[in-house]
Amino acid sequence: MKHSPKIITEACSSYKRGMSLKNVKDHLSEYRETDISRSSVLNWVRKYSSLLTKKTEKFVPNIKGPLHNDEFFVHVKKKLKCRWVSKDRKTKFRLFGRLSDTKEYGTGAKLLFSTIKQRYKNQFLEAKKRGKKIRFVSDKLGHYRKGFKKYFRNLALLTFGLSIKRQRKYD
């Protein structure tokens, strides 16, 4: 291996966080004094991103703050898709992310709540025993309330119907 694992890791991380290949190349040449090509960065991302994905799927972080749920539309191959996300407010760790064709309960909110309950149920039970239930914060989409009632009715709290600007009060 010509370059150190630290440089490869930094290149992959920078690219995954939204830097362009050119900016990653410039960053590494400026701060790490290495001369790499953009194609090398892209090859590293392709080679190692599957390994990182497998590692992060097994990783179960501790939930430290309220969980913010949101859905938004993105363009994927000239088609509009709905992106469902749940994120821990304090750690900024994304607990759930899914892309669906429609903004329906079964393809989004139901999977969001069922996956979170399946992976993090023990943490919700511990928080309930301590008397500090974990809070979900969501906008006014009714699917969130329906999913919450089905999967977390007695385990957590729901702050429902807040705009993004007002959500900061409930952290």
PDB file of C-alpha atoms in Angstrom:
ATOM      1  CA  MET A   1       0.000   0.000   0.000  1.00  0.00           C
ATOM      2  CA  LYS A   2       1.560   3.244  -1.164  1.00  0.00           C
ATOM      3  CA  HIS A   3      -0.386   5.535   1.180  1.00  0.00           C
ATOM      4  CA  SER A   4      -0.970   5.118   4.892  1.00  0.00           C
ATOM      5  CA  PRO A   5      -4.343   3.927   6.226  1.00  0.00           C
ATOM      6  CA  LYS A   6      -4.779   7.330   7.931  1.00  0.00           C
ATOM      7  CA  ILE A   7      -4.674   9.132   4.589  1.00  0.00           C
ATOM      8  CA  ILE A   8      -7.049   6.640   2.970  1.00  0.00           C
ATOM      9  CA  THR A   9      -9.466   6.944   5.894  1.00  0.00           C
ATOM     10  CA  GLU A  10      -9.346  10.733   5.808  1.00  0.00           C
ATOM     11  CA  ALA A  11      -9.929  10.767   2.049  1.00  0.00           C
ATOM     12  CA  CYS A  12     -12.948   8.440   2.292  1.00  0.00           C
ATOM     13  CA  SER A  13     -14.373  10.339   5.245  1.00  0.00           C
ATOM     14  CA  SER A  14     -13.982  13.720   3.541  1.00  0.00           C
ATOM     15  CA  TYR A  15     -15.637  12.455   0.379  1.00  0.00           C
ATOM     16  CA  LYS A  16     -18.530  10.884   2.284  1.00  0.00           C
ATOM     17  CA  ARG A  17     -19.103  14.175   4.119  1.00  0.00           C
ATOM     18  CA  GLY A  18     -19.695  15.974   0.850  1.00  0.00           C
ATOM     19  CA  MET A  19     -16.319  17.205  -0.381  1.00  0.00           C
ATOM     20  CA  SER A  20     -15.711  16.849  -4.100  1.00  0.00           C
ATOM     21  CA  LEU A  21     -12.900  14.619  -5.344  1.00  0.00           C
ATOM     22  CA  LYS A  22     -10.905  17.698  -6.345  1.00  0.00           C
ATOM     23  CA  ASN A  23     -11.347  19.273  -2.905  1.00  0.00           C
ATOM     24  CA  VAL A  24     -10.308  16.030  -1.181  1.00  0.00           C
ATOM     25  CA  LYS A  25      -7.195  15.881  -3.374  1.00  0.00           C
ATOM     26  CA  ASP A  26      -6.377  19.537  -2.624  1.00  0.00           C
ATOM     27  CA  HIS A  27      -6.989  19.064   1.107  1.00  0.00           C
ATOM     28  CA  LEU A  28      -4.680  16.058   1.333  1.00  0.00           C
ATOM     29  CA  SER A  29      -1.938  17.709  -0.701  1.00  0.00           C
ATOM     30  CA  GLU A  30      -2.145  20.861   1.426  1.00  0.00           C
ATOM     31  CA  TYR A  31      -2.410  19.370   4.925  1.00  0.00           C
ATOM     32  CA  ARG A  32      -0.930  15.878   4.560  1.00  0.00           C
ATOM     33  CA  GLU A  33       1.652  16.747   1.904  1.00  0.00           C
ATOM     34  CA  THR A  34       0.723  13.764  -0.260  1.00  0.00           C
ATOM     35  CA  ASP A  35       0.338  13.752  -4.003  1.00  0.00           C
ATOM     36  CA  ILE A  36      -2.674  11.649  -4.941  1.00  0.00           C
ATOM     37  CA  SER A  37      -5.002  11.696  -7.896  1.00  0.00           C
ATOM     38  CA  ARG A  38      -8.767  12.110  -7.858  1.00  0.00           C
ATOM     39  CA  SER A  39      -9.140   8.627  -9.320  1.00  0.00           C
ATOM     40  CA  SER A  40      -7.240   7.181  -6.344  1.00  0.00           C
ATOM     41  CA  VAL A  41      -9.697   8.802  -3.948  1.00  0.00           C
ATOM     42  CA  LEU A  42     -12.631   7.439  -5.937  1.00  0.00           C
ATOM     43  CA  ASN A  43     -11.082   3.952  -6.014  1.00  0.00           C
ATOM     44  CA  TRP A  44     -10.580   4.035  -2.242  1.00  0.00           C
ATOM     45  CA  VAL A  45     -14.163   5.120  -1.673  1.00  0.00           C
ATOM     46  CA  ARG A  46     -15.469   2.314  -3.875  1.00  0.00           C
ATOM     47  CA  LYS A  47     -13.180  -0.271  -2.283  1.00  0.00           C
ATOM     48  CA  TYR A  48     -13.594   0.612   1.381  1.00  0.00           C
ATOM     49  CA  SER A  49     -17.109   2.059   1.640  1.00  0.00           C
ATOM     50  CA  SER A  50     -18.708  -1.406   1.643  1.00  0.00           C
ATOM     51  CA  LEU A  51     -16.445  -2.419   4.541  1.00  0.00           C
ATOM     52  CA  LEU A  52     -17.373   0.723   6.458  1.00  0.00           C
ATOM     53  CA  THR A  53     -21.074   0.144   5.794  1.00  0.00           C
ATOM     54  CA  LYS A  54     -20.884  -3.383   7.224  1.00  0.00           C
ATOM     55  CA  LYS A  55     -19.050  -2.063  10.283  1.00  0.00           C
ATOM     56  CA  THR A  56     -21.518   0.757  10.969  1.00  0.00           C
ATOM     57  CA  GLU A  57     -24.545  -1.524  10.544  1.00  0.00           C
ATOM     58  CA  LYS A  58     -23.293  -3.641  13.462  1.00  0.00           C
ATOM     59  CA  PHE A  59     -22.503  -0.588  15.587  1.00  0.00           C
ATOM     60  CA  VAL A  60     -25.249   0.357  18.071  1.00  0.00           C
ATOM     61  CA  PRO A  61     -24.634   3.841  19.519  1.00  0.00           C
ATOM     62  CA  ASN A  62     -26.022   5.097  22.808  1.00  0.00           C
ATOM     63  CA  ILE A  63     -28.981   7.419  22.344  1.00  0.00           C
ATOM     64  CA  LYS A  64     -28.206  10.620  24.248  1.00  0.00           C
ATOM     65  CA  GLY A  65     -30.822  13.113  23.112  1.00  0.00           C
ATOM     66  CA  PRO A  66     -34.193  13.439  21.453  1.00  0.00           C
ATOM     67  CA  LEU A  67     -34.614  11.699  18.112  1.00  0.00           C
ATOM     68  CA  HIS A  68     -35.597  14.003  15.268  1.00  0.00           C
ATOM     69  CA  ASN A  69     -37.604  12.396  12.474  1.00  0.00           C
ATOM     70  CA  ASP A  70     -38.027  14.017   9.107  1.00  0.00           C
ATOM     71  CA  GLU A  71     -38.902  13.214   5.532  1.00  0.00           C
ATOM     72  CA  PHE A  72     -37.953  15.157   2.442  1.00  0.00           C
ATOM     73  CA  PHE A  73     -37.900  14.714  -1.293  1.00  0.00           C
ATOM     74  CA  VAL A  74     -34.728  14.232  -3.324  1.00  0.00           C
ATOM     75  CA  HIS A  75     -34.104  13.716  -7.023  1.00  0.00           C
ATOM     76  CA  VAL A  76     -32.617  10.319  -7.863  1.00  0.00           C
ATOM     77  CA  LYS A  77     -32.021   9.622 -11.555  1.00  0.00           C
ATOM     78  CA  LYS A  78     -34.504  12.351 -12.521  1.00  0.00           C
ATOM     79  CA  LYS A  79     -37.236  10.839 -10.327  1.00  0.00           C
ATOM     80  CA  LEU A  80     -38.566  12.261  -7.085  1.00  0.00           C
ATOM     81  CA  LYS A  81     -37.967   9.954  -4.086  1.00  0.00           C
ATOM     82  CA  CYS A  82     -38.851  10.398  -0.426  1.00  0.00           C
ATOM     83  CA  ARG A  83     -35.981  10.218   2.090  1.00  0.00           C
ATOM     84  CA  TRP A  84     -36.901   9.205   5.667  1.00  0.00           C
ATOM     85  CA  VAL A  85     -34.364  10.023   8.392  1.00  0.00           C
ATOM     86  CA  SER A  86     -34.152   9.713  12.174  1.00  0.00           C
ATOM     87  CA  LYS A  87     -31.215  11.392  13.898  1.00  0.00           C
ATOM     88  CA  ASP A  88     -30.034  11.700  17.488  1.00  0.00           C
ATOM     89  CA  ARG A  89     -29.985  15.414  18.266  1.00  0.00           C
ATOM     90  CA  LYS A  90     -26.967  15.374  20.600  1.00  0.00           C
ATOM     91  CA  THR A  91     -24.632  12.883  18.904  1.00  0.00           C
ATOM     92  CA  LYS A  92     -25.810  13.724  15.351  1.00  0.00           C
ATOM     93  CA  PHE A  93     -25.754   9.989  14.601  1.00  0.00           C
ATOM     94  CA  ARG A  94     -28.246   8.914  11.955  1.00  0.00           C
ATOM     95  CA  LEU A  95     -30.186   5.998  13.436  1.00  0.00           C
ATOM     96  CA  PHE A  96     -32.333   5.393  10.365  1.00  0.00           C
ATOM     97  CA  GLY A  97     -32.229   6.398   6.728  1.00  0.00           C
ATOM     98  CA  ARG A  98     -34.403   5.030   3.937  1.00  0.00           C
ATOM     99  CA  LEU A  99     -35.291   6.034   0.405  1.00  0.00           C
ATOM    100  CA  SER A 100     -38.814   5.247  -0.800  1.00  0.00           C
ATOM    101  CA  ASP A 101     -40.795   5.912  -3.950  1.00  0.00           C
ATOM    102  CA  THR A 102     -43.783   7.369  -2.114  1.00  0.00           C
ATOM    103  CA  LYS A 103     -44.575   9.275   1.062  1.00  0.00           C
ATOM    104  CA  GLU A 104     -46.722   6.496   2.523  1.00  0.00           C
ATOM    105  CA  TYR A 105     -46.869   5.075   6.030  1.00  0.00           C
ATOM    106  CA  GLY A 106     -45.874   1.540   5.043  1.00  0.00           C
ATOM    107  CA  THR A 107     -42.805   2.530   3.057  1.00  0.00           C
ATOM    108  CA  GLY A 108     -41.490   5.154   5.468  1.00  0.00           C
ATOM    109  CA  ALA A 109     -42.654   5.833   9.008  1.00  0.00           C
ATOM    110  CA  LYS A 110     -43.579   2.214   9.752  1.00  0.00           C
ATOM    111  CA  LEU A 111     -40.104   1.013   8.747  1.00  0.00           C
ATOM    112  CA  LEU A 112     -38.506   3.893  10.641  1.00  0.00           C
ATOM    113  CA  PHE A 113     -40.177   3.073  13.959  1.00  0.00           C
ATOM    114  CA  SER A 114     -39.975  -0.723  13.598  1.00  0.00           C
ATOM    115  CA  THR A 115     -36.250  -0.599  12.775  1.00  0.00           C
ATOM    116  CA  ILE A 116     -35.467   1.758  15.648  1.00  0.00           C
ATOM    117  CA  LYS A 117     -37.433  -0.401  18.076  1.00  0.00           C
ATOM    118  CA  GLN A 118     -35.726  -3.564  16.853  1.00  0.00           C
ATOM    119  CA  ARG A 119     -32.193  -2.144  17.165  1.00  0.00           C
ATOM    120  CA  TYR A 120     -32.519   0.108  20.240  1.00  0.00           C
ATOM    121  CA  LYS A 121     -35.298  -1.434  22.358  1.00  0.00           C
ATOM    122  CA  ASN A 122     -32.992  -2.104  25.324  1.00  0.00           C
ATOM    123  CA  GLN A 123     -32.000   1.561  25.522  1.00  0.00           C
ATOM    124  CA  PHE A 124     -35.653   2.634  25.508  1.00  0.00           C
ATOM    125  CA  LEU A 125     -36.440   0.160  28.313  1.00  0.00           C
ATOM    126  CA  GLU A 126     -33.486   1.375  30.406  1.00  0.00           C
ATOM    127  CA  ALA A 127     -34.492   5.020  29.928  1.00  0.00           C
ATOM    128  CA  LYS A 128     -38.052   4.200  30.980  1.00  0.00           C
ATOM    129  CA  LYS A 129     -36.796   2.453  34.146  1.00  0.00           C
ATOM    130  CA  ARG A 130     -34.734   5.552  35.008  1.00  0.00           C
ATOM    131  CA  GLY A 131     -37.822   7.712  34.557  1.00  0.00           C
ATOM    132  CA  LYS A 132     -36.372   9.653  31.612  1.00  0.00           C
ATOM    133  CA  LYS A 133     -38.119   8.430  28.504  1.00  0.00           C
ATOM    134  CA  ILE A 134     -36.484   9.140  25.160  1.00  0.00           C
ATOM    135  CA  ARG A 135     -38.352  11.746  23.118  1.00  0.00           C
ATOM    136  CA  PHE A 136     -39.190  11.644  19.417  1.00  0.00           C
ATOM    137  CA  VAL A 137     -39.615  15.023  17.708  1.00  0.00           C
ATOM    138  CA  SER A 138     -41.409  15.201  14.371  1.00  0.00           C
ATOM    139  CA  ASP A 139     -43.241  17.529  12.033  1.00  0.00           C
ATOM    140  CA  LYS A 140     -46.979  17.430  11.338  1.00  0.00           C
ATOM    141  CA  LEU A 141     -47.019  14.357   9.097  1.00  0.00           C
ATOM    142  CA  GLY A 142     -49.624  12.006  10.579  1.00  0.00           C
ATOM    143  CA  HIS A 143     -47.602   8.886   9.755  1.00  0.00           C
ATOM    144  CA  TYR A 144     -45.222   9.686  12.621  1.00  0.00           C
ATOM    145  CA  ARG A 145     -48.006   9.694  15.201  1.00  0.00           C
ATOM    146  CA  LYS A 146     -49.446   6.439  13.820  1.00  0.00           C
ATOM    147  CA  GLY A 147     -46.052   4.688  13.886  1.00  0.00           C
ATOM    148  CA  PHE A 148     -45.204   6.043  17.317  1.00  0.00           C
ATOM    149  CA  LYS A 149     -48.478   4.796  18.807  1.00  0.00           C
ATOM    150  CA  LYS A 150     -47.948   1.349  17.321  1.00  0.00           C
ATOM    151  CA  TYR A 151     -44.307   0.819  18.344  1.00  0.00           C
ATOM    152  CA  PHE A 152     -43.444   3.204  21.214  1.00  0.00           C
ATOM    153  CA  ARG A 153     -46.706   4.068  22.966  1.00  0.00           C
ATOM    154  CA  ASN A 154     -45.447   3.138  26.458  1.00  0.00           C
ATOM    155  CA  LEU A 155     -41.687   3.370  25.915  1.00  0.00           C
ATOM    156  CA  ALA A 156     -41.071   6.944  24.755  1.00  0.00           C
ATOM    157  CA  LEU A 157     -42.526  10.425  24.344  1.00  0.00           C
ATOM    158  CA  LEU A 158     -43.574  12.183  21.150  1.00  0.00           C
ATOM    159  CA  THR A 159     -43.406  15.890  20.436  1.00  0.00           C
ATOM    160  CA  PHE A 160     -45.574  16.082  17.347  1.00  0.00           C
ATOM    161  CA  GLY A 161     -46.338  18.868  14.918  1.00  0.00           C
ATOM    162  CA  LEU A 162     -43.394  21.211  15.393  1.00  0.00           C
ATOM    163  CA  SER A 163     -41.646  23.161  12.699  1.00  0.00           C
ATOM    164  CA  ILE A 164     -37.875  22.800  12.459  1.00  0.00           C
ATOM    165  CA  LYS A 165     -37.328  26.240  14.038  1.00  0.00           C
ATOM    166  CA  ARG A 166     -39.334  25.393  17.169  1.00  0.00           C
ATOM    167  CA  GLN A 167     -37.833  21.923  17.708  1.00  0.00           C
ATOM    168  CA  ARG A 168     -34.734  23.269  19.469  1.00  0.00           C
ATOM    169  CA  LYS A 169     -36.755  24.125  22.610  1.00  0.00           C
ATOM    170  CA  TYR A 170     -37.469  20.468  23.337  1.00  0.00           C
ATOM    171  CA  ASP A 171     -33.896  19.161  23.370  1.00  0.00           C
TER     172      ASP A 171
END
